[in-house]
Short mmCIF file of C-alpha atoms in Angstrom, two decimals:
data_model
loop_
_atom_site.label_atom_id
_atom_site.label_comp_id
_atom_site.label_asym_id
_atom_site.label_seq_id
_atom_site.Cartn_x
_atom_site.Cartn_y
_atom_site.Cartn_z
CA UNK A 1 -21.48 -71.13 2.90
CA UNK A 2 -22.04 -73.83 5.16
CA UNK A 3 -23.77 -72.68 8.44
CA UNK A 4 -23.12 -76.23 10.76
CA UNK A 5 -20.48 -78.58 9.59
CA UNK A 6 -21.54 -81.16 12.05
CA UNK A 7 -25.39 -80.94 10.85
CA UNK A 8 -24.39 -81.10 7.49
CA UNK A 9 -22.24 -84.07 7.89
CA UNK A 10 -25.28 -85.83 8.89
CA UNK A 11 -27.55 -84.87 6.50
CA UNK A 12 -25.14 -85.79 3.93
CA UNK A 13 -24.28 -89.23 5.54
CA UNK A 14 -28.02 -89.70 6.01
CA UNK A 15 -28.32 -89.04 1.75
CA UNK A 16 -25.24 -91.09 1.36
CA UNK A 17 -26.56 -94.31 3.00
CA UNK A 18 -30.24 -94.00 1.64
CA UNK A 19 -28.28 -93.63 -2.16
CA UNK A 20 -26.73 -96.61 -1.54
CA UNK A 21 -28.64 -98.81 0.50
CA UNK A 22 -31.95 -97.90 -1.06
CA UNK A 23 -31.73 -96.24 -4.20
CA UNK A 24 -28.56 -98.35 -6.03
CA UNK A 25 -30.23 -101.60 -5.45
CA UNK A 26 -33.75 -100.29 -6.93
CA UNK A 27 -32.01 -98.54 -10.51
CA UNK A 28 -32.85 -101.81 -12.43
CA UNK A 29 -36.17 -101.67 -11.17
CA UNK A 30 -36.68 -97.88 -11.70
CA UNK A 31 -35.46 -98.42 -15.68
CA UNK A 32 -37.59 -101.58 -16.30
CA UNK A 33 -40.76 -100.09 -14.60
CA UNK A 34 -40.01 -96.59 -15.51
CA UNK A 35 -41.47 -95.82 -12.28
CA UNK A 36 -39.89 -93.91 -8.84
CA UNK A 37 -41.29 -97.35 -6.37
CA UNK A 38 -43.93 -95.56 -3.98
CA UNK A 39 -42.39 -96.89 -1.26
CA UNK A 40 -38.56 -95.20 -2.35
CA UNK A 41 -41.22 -91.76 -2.99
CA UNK A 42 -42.35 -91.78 0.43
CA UNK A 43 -38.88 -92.09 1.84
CA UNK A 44 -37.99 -89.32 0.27
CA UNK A 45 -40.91 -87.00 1.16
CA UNK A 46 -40.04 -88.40 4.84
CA UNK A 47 -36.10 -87.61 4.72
CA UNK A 48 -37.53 -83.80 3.42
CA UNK A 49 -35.54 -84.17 0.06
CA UNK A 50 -38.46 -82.08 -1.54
CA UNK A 51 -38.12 -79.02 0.17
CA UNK A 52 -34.30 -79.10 0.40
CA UNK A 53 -33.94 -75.66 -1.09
CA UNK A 54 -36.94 -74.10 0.65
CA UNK A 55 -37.20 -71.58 3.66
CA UNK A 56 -37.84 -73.39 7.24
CA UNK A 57 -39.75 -70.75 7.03
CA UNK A 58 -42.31 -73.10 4.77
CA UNK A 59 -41.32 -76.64 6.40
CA UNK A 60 -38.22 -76.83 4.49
CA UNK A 61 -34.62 -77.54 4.87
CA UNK A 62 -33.53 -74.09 3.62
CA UNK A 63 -30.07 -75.00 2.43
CA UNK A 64 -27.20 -72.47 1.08
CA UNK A 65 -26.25 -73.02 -2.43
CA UNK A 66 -22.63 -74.59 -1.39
CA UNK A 67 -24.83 -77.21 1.22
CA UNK A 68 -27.27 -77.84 -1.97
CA UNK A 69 -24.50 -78.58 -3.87
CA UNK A 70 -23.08 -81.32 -1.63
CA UNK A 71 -25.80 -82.85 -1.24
CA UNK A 72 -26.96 -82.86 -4.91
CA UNK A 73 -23.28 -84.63 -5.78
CA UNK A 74 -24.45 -87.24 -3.07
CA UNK A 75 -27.79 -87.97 -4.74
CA UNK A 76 -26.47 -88.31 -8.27
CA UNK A 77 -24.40 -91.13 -7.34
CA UNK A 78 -27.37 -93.44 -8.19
CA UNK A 79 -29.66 -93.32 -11.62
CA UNK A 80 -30.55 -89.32 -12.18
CA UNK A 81 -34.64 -90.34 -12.26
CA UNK A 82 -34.70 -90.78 -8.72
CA UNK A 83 -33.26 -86.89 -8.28
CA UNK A 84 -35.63 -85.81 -10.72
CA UNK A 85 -39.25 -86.28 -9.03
CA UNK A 86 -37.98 -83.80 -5.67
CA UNK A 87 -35.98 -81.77 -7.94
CA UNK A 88 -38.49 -79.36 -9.50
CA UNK A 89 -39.73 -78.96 -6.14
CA UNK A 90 -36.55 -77.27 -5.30
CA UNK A 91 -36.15 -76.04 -8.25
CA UNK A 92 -37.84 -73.88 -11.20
CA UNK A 93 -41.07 -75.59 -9.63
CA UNK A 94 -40.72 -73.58 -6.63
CA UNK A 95 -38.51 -71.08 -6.57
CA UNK A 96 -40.18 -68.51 -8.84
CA UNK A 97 -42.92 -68.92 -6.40
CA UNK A 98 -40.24 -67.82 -3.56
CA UNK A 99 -38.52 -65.09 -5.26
CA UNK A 100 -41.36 -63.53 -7.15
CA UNK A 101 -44.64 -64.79 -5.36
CA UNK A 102 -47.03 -62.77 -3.34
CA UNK A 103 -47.38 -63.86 0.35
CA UNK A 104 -50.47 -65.17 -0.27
CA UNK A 105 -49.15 -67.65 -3.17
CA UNK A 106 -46.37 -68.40 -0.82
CA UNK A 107 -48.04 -69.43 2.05
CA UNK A 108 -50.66 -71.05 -0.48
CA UNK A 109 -47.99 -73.71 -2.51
CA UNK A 110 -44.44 -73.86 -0.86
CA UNK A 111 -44.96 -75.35 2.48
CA UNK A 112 -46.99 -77.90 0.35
CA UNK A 113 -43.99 -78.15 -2.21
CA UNK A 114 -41.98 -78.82 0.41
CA UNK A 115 -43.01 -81.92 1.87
CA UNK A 116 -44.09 -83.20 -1.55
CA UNK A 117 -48.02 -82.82 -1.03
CA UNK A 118 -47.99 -81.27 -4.35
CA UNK A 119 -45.19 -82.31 -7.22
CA UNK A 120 -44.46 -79.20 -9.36
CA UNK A 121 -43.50 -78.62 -13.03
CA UNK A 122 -42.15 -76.21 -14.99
CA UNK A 123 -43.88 -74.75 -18.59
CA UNK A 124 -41.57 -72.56 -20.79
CA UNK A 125 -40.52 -75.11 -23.85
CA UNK A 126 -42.72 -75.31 -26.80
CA UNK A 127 -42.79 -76.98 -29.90
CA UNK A 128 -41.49 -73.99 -31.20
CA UNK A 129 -39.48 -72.41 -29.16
CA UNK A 130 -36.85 -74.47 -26.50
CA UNK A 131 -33.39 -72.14 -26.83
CA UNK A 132 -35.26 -69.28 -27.96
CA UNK A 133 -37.57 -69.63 -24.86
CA UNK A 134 -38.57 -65.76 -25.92
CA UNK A 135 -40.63 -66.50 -28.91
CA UNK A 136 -43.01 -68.70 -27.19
CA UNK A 137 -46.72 -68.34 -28.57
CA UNK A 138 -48.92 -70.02 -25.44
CA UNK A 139 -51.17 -67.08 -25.11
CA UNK A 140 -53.18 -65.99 -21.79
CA UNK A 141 -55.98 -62.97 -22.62
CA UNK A 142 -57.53 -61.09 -19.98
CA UNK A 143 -61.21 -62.35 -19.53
CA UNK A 144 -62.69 -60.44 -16.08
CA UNK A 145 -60.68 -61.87 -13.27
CA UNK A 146 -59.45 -64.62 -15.06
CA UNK A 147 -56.91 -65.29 -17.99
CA UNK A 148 -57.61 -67.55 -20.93
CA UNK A 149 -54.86 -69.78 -21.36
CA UNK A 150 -54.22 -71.29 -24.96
CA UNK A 151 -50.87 -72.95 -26.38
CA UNK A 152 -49.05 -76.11 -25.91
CA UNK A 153 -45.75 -76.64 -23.66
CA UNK A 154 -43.19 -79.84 -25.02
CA UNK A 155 -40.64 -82.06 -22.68
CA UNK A 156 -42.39 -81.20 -19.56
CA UNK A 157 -41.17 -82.54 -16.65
CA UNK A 158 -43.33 -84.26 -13.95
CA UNK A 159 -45.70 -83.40 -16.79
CA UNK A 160 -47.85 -86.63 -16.36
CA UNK A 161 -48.27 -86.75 -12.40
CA UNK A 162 -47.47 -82.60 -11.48
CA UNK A 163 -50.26 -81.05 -9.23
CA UNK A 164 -48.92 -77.51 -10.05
CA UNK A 165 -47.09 -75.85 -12.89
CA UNK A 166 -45.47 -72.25 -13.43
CA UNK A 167 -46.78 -71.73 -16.78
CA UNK A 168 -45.19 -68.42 -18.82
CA UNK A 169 -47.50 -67.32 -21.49
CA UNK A 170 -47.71 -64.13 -23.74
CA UNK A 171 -49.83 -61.70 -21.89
CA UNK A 172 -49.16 -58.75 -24.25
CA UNK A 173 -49.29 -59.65 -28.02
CA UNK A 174 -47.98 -56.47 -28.90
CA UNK A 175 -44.28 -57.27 -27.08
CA UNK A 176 -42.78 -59.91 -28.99
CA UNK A 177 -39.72 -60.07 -26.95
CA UNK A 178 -39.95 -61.06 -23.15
CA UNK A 179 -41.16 -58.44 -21.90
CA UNK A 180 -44.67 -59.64 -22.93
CA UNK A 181 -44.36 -62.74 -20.82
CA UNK A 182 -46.09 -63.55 -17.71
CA UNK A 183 -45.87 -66.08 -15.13
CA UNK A 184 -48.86 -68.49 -13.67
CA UNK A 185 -49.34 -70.84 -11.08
CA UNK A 186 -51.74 -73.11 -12.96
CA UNK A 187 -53.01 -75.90 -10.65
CA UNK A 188 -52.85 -79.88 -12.48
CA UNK A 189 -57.11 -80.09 -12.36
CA UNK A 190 -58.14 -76.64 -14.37
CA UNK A 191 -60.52 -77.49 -17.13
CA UNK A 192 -58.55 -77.04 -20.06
CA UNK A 193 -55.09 -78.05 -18.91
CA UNK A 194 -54.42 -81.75 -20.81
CA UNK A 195 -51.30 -84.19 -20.87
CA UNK A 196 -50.17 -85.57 -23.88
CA UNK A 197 -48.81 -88.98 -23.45
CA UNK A 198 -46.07 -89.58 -21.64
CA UNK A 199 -42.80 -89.33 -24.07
CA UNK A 200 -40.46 -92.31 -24.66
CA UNK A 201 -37.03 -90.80 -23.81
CA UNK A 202 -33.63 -92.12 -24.73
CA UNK A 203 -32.18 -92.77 -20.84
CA UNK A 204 -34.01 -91.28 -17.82
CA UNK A 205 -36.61 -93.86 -17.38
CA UNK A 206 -38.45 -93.47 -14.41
CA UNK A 207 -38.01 -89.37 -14.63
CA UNK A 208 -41.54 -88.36 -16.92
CA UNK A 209 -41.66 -85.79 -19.71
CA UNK A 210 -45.19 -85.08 -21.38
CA UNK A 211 -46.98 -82.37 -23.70
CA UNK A 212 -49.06 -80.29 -21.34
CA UNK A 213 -51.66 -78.64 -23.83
CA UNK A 214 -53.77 -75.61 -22.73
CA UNK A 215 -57.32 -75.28 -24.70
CA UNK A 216 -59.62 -72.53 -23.29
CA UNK A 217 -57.86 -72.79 -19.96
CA UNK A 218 -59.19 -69.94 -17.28
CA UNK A 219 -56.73 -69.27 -14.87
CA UNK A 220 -58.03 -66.75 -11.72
CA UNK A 221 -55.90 -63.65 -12.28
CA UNK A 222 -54.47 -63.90 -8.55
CA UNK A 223 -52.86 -66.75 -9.87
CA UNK A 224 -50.28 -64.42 -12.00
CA UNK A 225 -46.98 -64.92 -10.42
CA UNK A 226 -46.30 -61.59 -8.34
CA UNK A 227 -49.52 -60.22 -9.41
CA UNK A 228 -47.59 -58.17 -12.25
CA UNK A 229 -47.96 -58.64 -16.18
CA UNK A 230 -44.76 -58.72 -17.91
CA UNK A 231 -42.55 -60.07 -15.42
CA UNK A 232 -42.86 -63.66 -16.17
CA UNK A 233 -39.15 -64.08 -17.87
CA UNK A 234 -37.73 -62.14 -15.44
CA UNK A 235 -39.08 -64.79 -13.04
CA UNK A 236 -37.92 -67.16 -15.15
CA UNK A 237 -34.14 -66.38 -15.40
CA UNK A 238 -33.70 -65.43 -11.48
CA UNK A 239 -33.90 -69.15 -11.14
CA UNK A 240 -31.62 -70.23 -13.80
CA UNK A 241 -28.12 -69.65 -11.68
CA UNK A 242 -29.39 -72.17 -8.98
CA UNK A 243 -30.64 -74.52 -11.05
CA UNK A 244 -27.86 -74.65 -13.25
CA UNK A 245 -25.75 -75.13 -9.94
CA UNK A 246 -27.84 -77.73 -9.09
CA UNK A 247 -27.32 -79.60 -12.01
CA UNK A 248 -23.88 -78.86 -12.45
CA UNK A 249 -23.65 -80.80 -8.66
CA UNK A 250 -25.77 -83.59 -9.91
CA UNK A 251 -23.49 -84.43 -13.07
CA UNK A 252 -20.56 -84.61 -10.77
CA UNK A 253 -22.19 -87.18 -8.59
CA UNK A 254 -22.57 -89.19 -11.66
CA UNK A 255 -19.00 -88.33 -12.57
CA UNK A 256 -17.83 -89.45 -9.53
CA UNK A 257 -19.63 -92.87 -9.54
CA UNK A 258 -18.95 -93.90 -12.76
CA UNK A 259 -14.96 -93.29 -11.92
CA UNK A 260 -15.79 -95.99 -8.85
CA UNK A 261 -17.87 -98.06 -11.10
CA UNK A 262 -14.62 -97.83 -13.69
CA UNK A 263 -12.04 -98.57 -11.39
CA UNK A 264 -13.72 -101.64 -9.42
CA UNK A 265 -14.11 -103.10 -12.67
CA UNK A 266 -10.36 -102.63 -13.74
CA UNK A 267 -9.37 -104.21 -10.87
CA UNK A 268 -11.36 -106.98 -11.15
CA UNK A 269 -11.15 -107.84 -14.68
CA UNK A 270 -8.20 -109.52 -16.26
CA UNK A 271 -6.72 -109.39 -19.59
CA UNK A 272 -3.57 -110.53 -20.97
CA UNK A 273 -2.79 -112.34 -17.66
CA UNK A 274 -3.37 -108.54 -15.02
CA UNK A 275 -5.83 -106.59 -14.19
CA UNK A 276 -6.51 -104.02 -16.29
CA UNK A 277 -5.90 -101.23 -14.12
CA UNK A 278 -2.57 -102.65 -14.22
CA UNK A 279 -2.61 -101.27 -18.75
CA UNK A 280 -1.46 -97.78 -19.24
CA UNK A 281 -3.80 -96.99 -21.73
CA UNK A 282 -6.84 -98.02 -19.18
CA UNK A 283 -5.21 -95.67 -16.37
CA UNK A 284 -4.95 -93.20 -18.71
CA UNK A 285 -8.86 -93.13 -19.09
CA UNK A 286 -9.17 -93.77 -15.70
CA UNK A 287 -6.89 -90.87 -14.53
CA UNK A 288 -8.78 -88.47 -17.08
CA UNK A 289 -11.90 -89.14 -15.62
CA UNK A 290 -11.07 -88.85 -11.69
CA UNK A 291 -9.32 -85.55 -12.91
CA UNK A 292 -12.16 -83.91 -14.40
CA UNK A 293 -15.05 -85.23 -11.93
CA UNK A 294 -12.36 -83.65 -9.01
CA UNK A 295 -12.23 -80.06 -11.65
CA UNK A 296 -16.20 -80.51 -11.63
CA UNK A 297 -16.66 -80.71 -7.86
CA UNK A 298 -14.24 -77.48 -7.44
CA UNK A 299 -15.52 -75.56 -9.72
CA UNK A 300 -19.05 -75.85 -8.70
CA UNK A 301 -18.30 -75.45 -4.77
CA UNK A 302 -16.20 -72.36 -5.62
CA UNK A 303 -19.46 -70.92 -7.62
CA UNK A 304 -21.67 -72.17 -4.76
CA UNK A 305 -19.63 -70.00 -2.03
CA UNK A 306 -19.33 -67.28 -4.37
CA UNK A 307 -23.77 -66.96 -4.89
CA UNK A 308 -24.18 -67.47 -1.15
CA UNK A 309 -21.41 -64.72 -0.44
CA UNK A 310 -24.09 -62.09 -2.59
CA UNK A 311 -21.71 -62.32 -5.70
CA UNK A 312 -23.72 -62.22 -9.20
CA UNK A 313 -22.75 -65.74 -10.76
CA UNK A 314 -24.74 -65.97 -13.95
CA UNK A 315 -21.57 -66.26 -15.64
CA UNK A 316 -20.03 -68.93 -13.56
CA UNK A 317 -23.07 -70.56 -13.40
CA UNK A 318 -23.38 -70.98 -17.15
CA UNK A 319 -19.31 -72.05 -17.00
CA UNK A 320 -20.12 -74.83 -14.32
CA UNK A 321 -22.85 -76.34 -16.56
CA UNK A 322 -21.17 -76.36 -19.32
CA UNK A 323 -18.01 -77.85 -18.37
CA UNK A 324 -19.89 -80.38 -16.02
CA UNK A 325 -22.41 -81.16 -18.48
CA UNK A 326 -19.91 -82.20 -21.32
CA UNK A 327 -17.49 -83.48 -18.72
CA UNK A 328 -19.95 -86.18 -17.26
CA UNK A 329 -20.69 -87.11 -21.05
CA UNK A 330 -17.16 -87.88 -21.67
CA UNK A 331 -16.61 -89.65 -18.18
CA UNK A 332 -19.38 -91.95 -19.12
CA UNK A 333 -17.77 -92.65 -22.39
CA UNK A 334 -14.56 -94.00 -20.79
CA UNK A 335 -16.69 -95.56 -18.24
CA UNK A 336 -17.96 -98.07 -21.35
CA UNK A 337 -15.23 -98.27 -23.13
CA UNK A 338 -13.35 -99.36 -19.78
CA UNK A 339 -16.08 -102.09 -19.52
CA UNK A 340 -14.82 -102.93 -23.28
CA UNK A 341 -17.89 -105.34 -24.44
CA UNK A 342 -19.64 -105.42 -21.02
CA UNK A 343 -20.17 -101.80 -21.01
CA UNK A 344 -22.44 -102.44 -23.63
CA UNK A 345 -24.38 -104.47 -22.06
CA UNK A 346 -27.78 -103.42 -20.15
CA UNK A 347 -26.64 -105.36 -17.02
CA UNK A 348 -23.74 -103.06 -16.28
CA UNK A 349 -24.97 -99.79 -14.78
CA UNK A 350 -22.49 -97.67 -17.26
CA UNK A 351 -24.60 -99.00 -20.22
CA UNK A 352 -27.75 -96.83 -18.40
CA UNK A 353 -25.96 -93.99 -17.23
CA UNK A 354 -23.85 -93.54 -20.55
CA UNK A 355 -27.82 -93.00 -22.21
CA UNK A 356 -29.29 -90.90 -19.09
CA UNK A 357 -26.37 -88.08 -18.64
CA UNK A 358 -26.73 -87.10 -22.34
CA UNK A 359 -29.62 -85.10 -21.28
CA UNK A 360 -27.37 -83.09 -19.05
CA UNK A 361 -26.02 -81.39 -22.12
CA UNK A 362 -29.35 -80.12 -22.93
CA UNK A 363 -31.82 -78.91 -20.53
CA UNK A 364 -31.72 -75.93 -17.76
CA UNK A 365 -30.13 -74.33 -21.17
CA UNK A 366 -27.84 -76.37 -24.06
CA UNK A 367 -24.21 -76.38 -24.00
CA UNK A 368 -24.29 -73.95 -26.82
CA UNK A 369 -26.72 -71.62 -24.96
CA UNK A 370 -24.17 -71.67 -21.98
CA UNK A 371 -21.22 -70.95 -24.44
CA UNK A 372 -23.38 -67.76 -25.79
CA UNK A 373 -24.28 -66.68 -22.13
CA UNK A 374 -21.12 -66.69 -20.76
CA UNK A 375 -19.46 -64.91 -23.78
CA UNK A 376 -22.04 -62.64 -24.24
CA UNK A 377 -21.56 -61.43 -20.44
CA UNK A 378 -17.54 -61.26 -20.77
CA UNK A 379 -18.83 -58.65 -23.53
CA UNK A 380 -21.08 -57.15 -21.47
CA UNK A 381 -18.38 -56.89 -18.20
CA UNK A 382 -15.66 -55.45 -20.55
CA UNK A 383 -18.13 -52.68 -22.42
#
């Protein structure tokens, strides 16, 4: 649902030129400093990309799911760090806050999550439980009008600099299942809350994961998301269809860029006397990729329309990241193999996004989990 074409437009050309003028030329920089530059972090909190999924109501720019979208395919047409340091802010950093909060954690965090004052994170993996984000042990126990936090959370986003996280830990012992989860808003300085060091990833650089270890950790009880026990993965899950969106959006942008990256390079680059765009077997892979990325962008505006039209779309949610997800992996292949020996080569940019989109396939929920969701629901629709 898009509400003003002609606002839109701008917004999106606004994105568009800041990708490329500022955020293309800085990827080298971002990977070899494995830093977001302060002065590319301020632009963003300036150009409101942190509250791009929040109210107006709370100083942000409130967009649909379909407007979201657009703009997410925009901002993964550079390295997928820079998207990462706003995106829990729009994201599972902030949303369970906006669909489960009380007013007076609303009006508390988001308008602060919006223009970035505070960087958010999100707590549900452990070292023992990731797909199977049930079983988690972190335990909170009731303690007067606080809770006792103990447990540790693994792969934590924004986990080294976050000011905030949404923490889920087992309020009632007894449940096993989810139903004995709850949901805080634990703020980065509580005694008790600790960071591992920050964890050397594969691709991503410049996008921090960390350990984020609770030891004795007294949280005030009006910190419980909602104010309810029990409720917690509930929370959790409502935001799962927009985030999953979200990424799906994201690995088309990449999709999309690496098919320009692809073809420029084809054209330029001659063997056997032509370009090689000019060899069937490199339009083949060229063609394959420009025809999935274009199957990736429809199938993820189609899903957008469909959530902002009131539709459930857990289902296609779980479809759109798991055909984007794998489809951006495979794009990225022929993107190197297109380069031939240059592609692997860490001056080409497909040599850095071939390692960074393999992480697409595996968090906001594994291919495999996205395969079990969606057939598990066709069940579900049928019986």
């Amino acid at each position: 649902m898009i509400r003003d074409p002609e606002l839109l437009d701008q917004l999106i050309d606004t994105i568009s030129r800041f990708v490329r003028e500022r955020l293309i030329p800085n990827e080298a920089r971002l990977a070899e400093e494995d830093a977001v530059p302060a002065e590319l972090l301020e632009e963003m909190k300036e150009m409101g990309l942190f509250g791009l999924s929040i109210p107006e109501e709370y100083g942000g720019l409130g967009l649909t799911m379909e407007e979201e979208a657009l703009v997410a395919m925009e901002i993964g047409k550079t390295s997928p760090a820079f998207r990462s340091v706003f995106g829990t802010n729009n994201g599972i950093g902030a949303q369970g806050i906006l669909i489960d909060g009380t007013p007076e954690q609303k009006a508390k965090y988001v308008p602060r999550l919006a223009t970035g004052e505070l960087l958010s994170s999100f707590c549900l993996t452990e070292p023992d439980a990731g797909s199977d984000a049930a079983s988690l042990r972190t335990t909170a126990v009731r303690d007067g009008d606080h809770y006792v936090l103990n447990g540790t959370k693994r792969f934590i986003t924004n986990g080294p600099e976050a000011d905030v996280f949404t923490v889920m830990a087992r309020t009632d012992p007894s449940n096993k299942g989810a139903g004995g989860i709850t949901a805080f808003i634990v703020e980065g300085d509580t005694p008790g809350l600790k960071r591992g060091p920050a964890d050397n990833k594969m691709g991503q650089k410049g996008a921090h994961t960390c350990d984020i270890i609770f030891e004795d950790c007294r949280v005030p009880a009006e910190n419980i998301i909602g104010g309810v026990e029990g409720k917690g993965f509930k929370t959790a899950m409502k935001v799962l269809d927009r985030g999953r969106l979200h990424i799906s959006a994201v690995c088309v942008g990449v999709a999309e860029r690496l098919v320009e990256e692809s073809l420029n390079y084809a054209i330029e680059r001659k063997q056997f006397g032509v370009p090689l765009a000019e060899h069937q077997l490199v339009q083949a892979m060229l063609a394959d990729s420009k025809t999935e990325a274009y199957a990736g962008r429809a199938m993820v505006l189609d899903a957008a329309r469909r959530k902002d039209a009131g539709e459930n779309v857990s289902t296609l949610a779980s479809c759109c990241k798991l055909f984007c997800a794998e489809m951006v992996g495979r794009v990225a292949d022929r993107a190197v193999q297109v380069h031939g020996g240059a592609g692997y080569m860490a001056e080409y940019a497909v040599e850095r996004f071939y390692r960074d989109v393999r992480l697409f396939r595996i968090y906001e929920g594994t291919t495999q989990i996205q395969q079990v969701v969606i057939a598990r629901n066709m069940v579900r629709e049928v019986s």
